[in-house]
Tab-separated table of C-alpha atoms in Angstrom:
chain	number	residue	atom	x	y	z
A	1	MET	CA	-127.779	172.057	-4.774
A	2	GLY	CA	-126.573	174.543	-8.453
A	3	THR	CA	-129.123	172.650	-11.571
A	4	GLN	CA	-125.434	170.423	-12.626
A	5	ASP	CA	-125.989	169.137	-8.613
A	6	ALA	CA	-129.587	169.128	-9.486
A	7	ARG	CA	-128.952	167.176	-12.836
A	8	GLN	CA	-126.689	165.429	-11.557
A	9	LYS	CA	-128.545	163.661	-8.900
A	10	ASP	CA	-132.170	162.638	-11.294
A	11	LEU	CA	-130.279	161.434	-13.679
A	12	ALA	CA	-128.273	159.306	-11.376
A	13	GLU	CA	-131.537	158.112	-9.719
A	14	LEU	CA	-133.372	157.500	-13.194
A	15	PHE	CA	-130.344	155.964	-14.463
A	16	ALA	CA	-130.562	153.573	-10.837
A	17	ILE	CA	-134.586	152.702	-12.002
A	18	TYR	CA	-133.494	151.894	-15.033
A	19	LEU	CA	-130.729	149.306	-13.595
A	20	ASN	CA	-132.562	147.175	-11.057
A	21	ARG	CA	-136.336	147.378	-12.792
A	22	GLY	CA	-135.019	147.544	-15.939
A	23	ASP	CA	-137.475	150.836	-17.116
A	24	ARG	CA	-136.207	153.244	-19.711
A	25	VAL	CA	-139.258	154.981	-19.390
A	26	ARG	CA	-138.788	158.540	-17.145
A	27	LEU	CA	-134.553	158.388	-17.702
A	28	VAL	CA	-136.225	158.998	-21.929
A	29	GLU	CA	-139.663	160.951	-20.362
A	30	TYR	CA	-136.755	163.011	-18.168
A	31	LEU	CA	-134.035	163.725	-21.352
A	32	VAL	CA	-137.077	164.444	-23.157
A	33	THR	CA	-138.663	167.393	-21.681
A	34	HIS	CA	-135.818	168.566	-20.722
A	35	SER	CA	-133.573	168.591	-24.544
A	36	ASN	CA	-134.683	172.715	-25.217
A	37	LEU	CA	-136.460	170.654	-28.501
A	38	PRO	CA	-137.413	172.440	-31.355
A	39	GLY	CA	-134.865	175.330	-30.505
A	40	PRO	CA	-131.504	176.418	-31.776
A	41	ARG	CA	-129.941	174.698	-29.537
A	42	GLY	CA	-130.208	171.520	-27.551
A	43	ASN	CA	-128.930	171.287	-24.160
A	44	LEU	CA	-125.917	170.030	-23.502
A	45	GLU	CA	-124.953	170.098	-20.738
A	46	LEU	CA	-127.171	167.587	-19.838
A	47	ALA	CA	-126.665	165.761	-23.108
A	48	GLN	CA	-123.273	165.066	-20.711
A	49	ALA	CA	-124.386	165.109	-17.986
A	50	PHE	CA	-125.894	161.640	-19.155
A	51	ALA	CA	-122.679	160.181	-20.942
A	52	GLU	CA	-120.647	160.727	-17.460
A	53	GLU	CA	-123.321	159.073	-15.408
A	54	ALA	CA	-123.010	155.910	-18.175
A	55	ALA	CA	-119.377	156.003	-18.205
A	56	VAL	CA	-118.344	155.298	-14.652
A	57	ARG	CA	-121.109	151.969	-14.773
A	58	THR	CA	-119.216	148.912	-14.443
A	59	GLY	CA	-119.985	145.158	-15.168
A	60	PRO	CA	-123.061	144.364	-15.793
A	61	ASP	CA	-124.599	147.454	-14.827
A	62	GLN	CA	-122.134	149.320	-17.805
A	63	ASP	CA	-123.776	146.253	-20.427
A	64	LYS	CA	-127.197	147.541	-20.064
A	65	VAL	CA	-125.840	150.669	-20.220
A	66	TRP	CA	-124.168	150.225	-23.200
A	67	THR	CA	-127.277	148.725	-24.886
A	68	LEU	CA	-129.357	151.200	-23.656
A	69	CYS	CA	-127.564	153.830	-25.954
A	70	LEU	CA	-127.148	151.740	-28.701
A	71	ASN	CA	-130.737	151.996	-28.170
A	72	LEU	CA	-131.100	155.539	-28.058
A	73	ALA	CA	-128.710	156.542	-30.902
A	74	GLY	CA	-130.837	154.470	-33.409
A	75	ILE	CA	-134.156	155.999	-32.945
A	76	SER	CA	-134.323	156.863	-36.546
A	77	PRO	CA	-135.484	160.383	-37.708
A	78	ALA	CA	-138.278	159.113	-38.948
A	79	HIS	CA	-139.259	158.696	-35.658
A	80	ALA	CA	-136.821	162.212	-34.855
A	81	PRO	CA	-136.678	163.835	-37.006
A	82	THR	CA	-134.765	167.033	-36.334
A	83	ASN	CA	-134.580	170.092	-34.378
A	84	SER	CA	-138.365	167.369	-32.327
A	85	PRO	CA	-137.873	166.689	-28.258
A	86	MET	CA	-137.579	162.858	-28.872
A	87	GLU	CA	-133.902	163.980	-31.993
A	88	PHE	CA	-131.990	164.760	-28.478
A	89	LEU	CA	-132.369	160.703	-27.357
A	90	PRO	CA	-130.769	159.494	-29.559
A	91	PHE	CA	-128.176	162.379	-29.454
A	92	CYS	CA	-127.512	161.502	-26.671
A	93	GLY	CA	-127.307	157.914	-27.258
A	94	ALA	CA	-124.416	158.150	-29.598
A	95	VAL	CA	-122.501	160.963	-27.353
A	96	GLY	CA	-122.718	157.983	-24.694
A	97	LEU	CA	-121.323	155.944	-27.041
A	98	GLY	CA	-118.237	157.688	-27.421
A	99	ALA	CA	-118.441	157.467	-23.628
A	100	VAL	CA	-118.527	154.480	-22.165
A	101	ALA	CA	-116.362	152.908	-24.984
A	102	ALA	CA	-112.776	155.392	-23.496
A	103	ALA	CA	-113.761	154.361	-20.221
A	104	SER	CA	-114.018	150.293	-21.305
A	105	PRO	CA	-111.664	149.764	-24.255
A	106	GLN	CA	-113.078	146.563	-25.463
A	107	ARG	CA	-115.968	148.902	-27.007
A	108	VAL	CA	-113.844	150.859	-28.807
A	109	ASP	CA	-114.025	149.119	-32.529
A	110	ARG	CA	-117.734	148.406	-31.832
A	111	ALA	CA	-118.843	151.872	-30.817
A	112	LEU	CA	-116.926	152.868	-34.286
A	113	THR	CA	-118.223	150.810	-36.339
A	114	GLU	CA	-121.476	152.398	-34.586
A	115	LEU	CA	-119.924	156.650	-34.613
A	116	ARG	CA	-119.064	156.168	-38.799
A	117	ARG	CA	-121.994	154.810	-39.641
A	118	LEU	CA	-124.346	158.182	-37.202
A	119	ALA	CA	-121.788	159.637	-39.085
A	120	ASP	CA	-123.822	160.196	-42.593
A	121	ASP	CA	-127.136	160.678	-41.024
A	122	SER	CA	-129.183	163.395	-42.392
A	123	ARG	CA	-129.948	165.101	-38.509
A	124	TRP	CA	-127.030	167.716	-38.144
A	125	ARG	CA	-127.382	167.235	-34.201
A	126	MET	CA	-126.211	163.525	-35.167
A	127	ARG	CA	-123.539	164.625	-36.760
A	128	GLU	CA	-122.527	167.257	-33.662
A	129	ALA	CA	-122.526	164.191	-31.118
A	130	VAL	CA	-120.870	161.423	-33.472
A	131	ALA	CA	-118.087	164.249	-33.206
A	132	MET	CA	-118.580	164.721	-29.492
A	133	ALA	CA	-117.818	160.847	-28.643
A	134	LEU	CA	-115.221	160.559	-31.532
A	135	GLN	CA	-113.446	163.409	-29.180
A	136	GLU	CA	-113.755	161.642	-26.313
A	137	LEU	CA	-112.871	158.320	-27.735
A	138	LEU	CA	-109.300	160.440	-29.033
A	139	ARG	CA	-109.063	162.170	-25.211
A	140	HIS	CA	-108.697	158.122	-23.919
A	141	HIS	CA	-107.983	156.036	-26.596
A	142	PRO	CA	-105.686	158.640	-28.869
A	143	GLN	CA	-103.846	155.632	-31.017
A	144	LYS	CA	-106.288	152.693	-31.358
A	145	THR	CA	-109.223	156.286	-32.443
A	146	LEU	CA	-106.534	157.245	-35.040
A	147	ALA	CA	-105.987	154.164	-36.738
A	148	ARG	CA	-110.206	153.841	-37.858
A	149	LEU	CA	-110.214	157.029	-38.274
A	150	LYS	CA	-107.602	157.293	-41.714
A	151	THR	CA	-110.439	154.315	-43.286
A	152	TRP	CA	-113.062	157.417	-42.995
A	153	ILE	CA	-110.973	159.247	-45.288
A	154	ALA	CA	-112.168	157.852	-48.369
A	155	ASP	CA	-113.426	158.900	-52.031
A	156	GLU	CA	-116.515	160.639	-52.115
A	157	HIS	CA	-117.304	159.703	-48.279
A	158	TRP	CA	-118.236	163.100	-47.051
A	159	LEU	CA	-120.120	162.536	-44.382
A	160	ALA	CA	-117.241	161.028	-42.337
A	161	MET	CA	-115.032	162.896	-43.247
A	162	ARG	CA	-116.538	165.792	-41.036
A	163	ALA	CA	-116.531	163.688	-38.422
A	164	VAL	CA	-112.937	163.227	-38.443
A	165	ALA	CA	-112.487	167.263	-39.312
A	166	ALA	CA	-115.292	168.268	-36.946
A	167	GLY	CA	-114.063	165.375	-34.378
A	168	ILE	CA	-109.695	165.932	-33.818
A	169	ALA	CA	-110.677	170.507	-34.718
A	170	GLU	CA	-110.868	170.321	-30.657
A	171	PRO	CA	-108.331	173.119	-29.258
A	172	ALA	CA	-108.447	170.351	-26.092
A	173	LEU	CA	-107.311	167.594	-27.927
A	174	LEU	CA	-104.317	170.001	-29.736
A	175	GLU	CA	-102.785	171.607	-27.342
A	176	ASP	CA	-99.681	170.516	-25.509
A	177	ASN	CA	-100.275	167.703	-27.636
A	178	PRO	CA	-97.995	167.956	-31.358
A	179	ARG	CA	-98.641	164.028	-31.888
A	180	MET	CA	-102.129	164.603	-32.086
A	181	ALA	CA	-101.549	167.994	-33.630
A	182	ALA	CA	-99.359	166.614	-36.179
A	183	ALA	CA	-102.649	164.130	-36.720
A	184	ALA	CA	-104.786	166.373	-37.536
A	185	LEU	CA	-102.809	168.001	-39.099
A	186	GLN	CA	-102.300	165.502	-41.711
A	187	ALA	CA	-106.208	164.070	-41.413
A	188	HIS	CA	-106.914	167.549	-43.387
A	189	ARG	CA	-104.422	167.725	-45.308
A	190	GLN	CA	-106.021	164.125	-46.968
A	191	ILE	CA	-108.719	165.546	-46.640
A	192	LEU	CA	-108.793	168.400	-48.717
A	193	GLN	CA	-106.288	166.090	-51.202
A	194	ARG	CA	-110.320	164.687	-51.874
A	195	VAL	CA	-112.466	167.696	-51.848
A	196	ARG	CA	-109.756	169.161	-54.424
A	197	ALA	CA	-110.133	165.948	-56.764
A	198	ALA	CA	-114.001	166.194	-56.646
A	199	ALA	CA	-116.093	165.589	-59.482
A	200	ASP	CA	-119.683	166.985	-57.983
A	201	ARG	CA	-119.648	169.537	-55.781
A	202	ARG	CA	-123.560	169.765	-55.785
A	203	THR	CA	-124.397	166.921	-52.814
A	204	GLU	CA	-125.341	168.237	-49.386
A	205	SER	CA	-123.105	165.950	-48.272
A	206	PHE	CA	-120.185	167.913	-50.500
A	207	ARG	CA	-120.996	171.191	-48.846
A	208	THR	CA	-121.264	170.016	-44.841
A	209	LEU	CA	-117.917	168.629	-46.206
A	210	ARG	CA	-116.913	172.443	-47.141
A	211	GLN	CA	-118.564	173.526	-43.590
A	212	ALA	CA	-116.639	171.935	-40.872
A	213	LEU	CA	-113.781	172.894	-42.936
A	214	GLY	CA	-114.070	175.784	-43.348
A	215	TYR	CA	-113.049	176.971	-39.371
A	216	SER	CA	-111.868	173.350	-38.724
A	217	ILE	CA	-108.444	174.626	-40.417
A	218	SER	CA	-108.559	177.740	-37.659
A	219	VAL	CA	-108.279	175.476	-35.050
A	220	VAL	CA	-104.953	172.607	-35.938
A	221	VAL	CA	-102.975	176.326	-36.658
A	222	THR	CA	-103.361	177.627	-33.464
A	223	ALA	CA	-101.786	174.117	-32.245
A	224	THR	CA	-99.165	173.858	-35.355
A	225	PRO	CA	-99.101	177.250	-36.895
A	226	LYS	CA	-95.768	176.914	-38.757
A	227	ALA	CA	-97.121	173.888	-40.943
A	228	ALA	CA	-100.619	174.628	-40.393
A	229	PHE	CA	-99.646	179.005	-42.541
A	230	ALA	CA	-97.758	176.279	-45.409
A	231	LEU	CA	-100.571	174.026	-45.525
A	232	LEU	CA	-103.635	177.478	-46.197
A	233	ARG	CA	-100.705	179.171	-47.948
A	234	GLY	CA	-100.631	176.967	-51.162
A	235	LEU	CA	-104.269	176.167	-50.759
A	236	ALA	CA	-104.205	179.817	-51.071
A	237	ALA	CA	-102.908	179.627	-53.954
A	238	ALA	CA	-105.070	176.821	-54.955
A	239	ARG	CA	-107.013	178.306	-58.417
A	240	ASP	CA	-109.839	175.764	-57.026
A	241	PRO	CA	-112.916	178.375	-55.839
A	242	ASP	CA	-113.874	175.223	-53.021
A	243	VAL	CA	-110.803	175.617	-51.464
A	244	GLN	CA	-110.460	179.414	-51.531
A	245	TRP	CA	-113.695	179.793	-50.050
A	246	ILE	CA	-112.380	177.264	-47.123
A	247	VAL	CA	-109.277	179.100	-46.993
A	248	ARG	CA	-111.255	182.363	-46.571
A	249	GLU	CA	-114.013	181.381	-43.574
A	250	ASN	CA	-110.778	180.727	-41.850
A	251	LEU	CA	-108.933	183.583	-42.065
A	252	LYS	CA	-112.263	185.141	-40.014
A	253	LYS	CA	-111.700	183.566	-37.167
A	254	GLN	CA	-109.590	185.238	-35.019
A	255	ARG	CA	-108.125	182.461	-33.057
A	256	LEU	CA	-105.706	181.806	-37.015
A	257	VAL	CA	-105.504	185.979	-36.741
A	258	ARG	CA	-103.289	185.239	-33.627
A	259	ALA	CA	-101.269	182.599	-34.262
A	260	ASP	CA	-99.730	184.627	-36.866
A	261	PRO	CA	-100.834	187.960	-37.936
A	262	ARG	CA	-98.979	189.003	-40.155
A	263	GLN	CA	-98.785	185.367	-41.974
A	264	ALA	CA	-102.615	185.597	-41.869
A	265	ALA	CA	-102.277	189.899	-43.482
A	266	ALA	CA	-100.518	187.428	-45.391
A	267	LEU	CA	-103.187	185.043	-46.450
A	268	ALA	CA	-106.469	187.692	-46.384
A	269	ARG	CA	-104.256	189.145	-49.866
A	270	ARG	CA	-102.896	185.751	-51.841
A	271	ALA	CA	-107.166	184.164	-50.913
A	272	THR	CA	-109.153	187.919	-52.532
A	273	PRO	CA	-110.792	187.703	-55.307
A	274	SER	CA	-110.162	188.429	-58.375
A	275	ALA	CA	-113.479	190.914	-59.804
A	276	ALA	CA	-111.759	188.046	-63.091
A	277	ALA	CA	-112.073	185.305	-60.813
A	278	THR	CA	-114.922	185.952	-59.267
A	279	ARG	CA	-116.700	185.857	-62.812
A	280	ARG	CA	-114.816	182.249	-63.764
A	281	HIS	CA	-115.865	180.671	-60.693
A	282	THR	CA	-118.671	180.181	-58.937
A	283	PRO	CA	-118.249	177.716	-55.484
A	284	SER	CA	-120.728	175.401	-54.549
A	285	ARG	CA	-123.156	177.054	-52.873
A	286	GLY	CA	-123.310	175.684	-49.053
A	287	GLY	CA	-124.067	179.020	-46.758
A	288	ARG	CA	-121.826	180.540	-43.834
A	289	ALA	CA	-119.663	178.558	-42.077
A	290	SER	CA	-121.053	176.598	-38.783
A	291	ARG	CA	-119.922	173.479	-36.904
A	292	LYS	CA	-124.096	172.666	-38.333
A	293	GLY	CA	-123.566	170.331	-40.649
């Protein structure tokens, strides 16, 4: 039996114990033990398997699994600090909320309400879990999810906007899906408008959003290159150091270069700051771009 099959078998048995006896201790212990934390990468495969196992439950069992996911997702940073094995529990809970709601349309609104709260979590892995959950909801309930996500794009709500950008910038969602690609581009336009209008850029949440935008636009470019390159040209012309940084970070992504090497090269020339401009403008400090944040 392969690792994946063994993992699914273990989870099926542990879910059965929880559902039949109301005992979640063994399931929780299994998740914590196999979390791969502390470490640079949590056990994403196990989290996904947990979500899949949760999503197949129906009727009263689904109610119990939904409650389990809500309880796990609600574990606070004080009880599940960053990079501790316990952090894997709220991570799985958040991903599970998206999976269960994707299979149960009547739970979508509640899931999005919970995910909006979790988008402001101080733990970067929790913010990644929110993005993963949003992707599942966008895949199965695109119209309702997109409508709610529009309300997340609001002044100063930097981490909520980070969740939108990271959630919708998923190649599997955008490929061969012009409507989703157009929605992703529009969401990025609106988020960038708020970035450019921001007065206080020194907050950690603003820098976290900036990091995400440093890669997410390149994903959108591959799905709708003509319109997305037009957006990038406008950004490259802006005399805004944070926007310029976002453009330069996206230009480092090979997927963007492959989409149109000529336009990418032209943008790189426009987005390269002169020495004088570098002295005049110092971007808000945000570290290197990555999905962490």
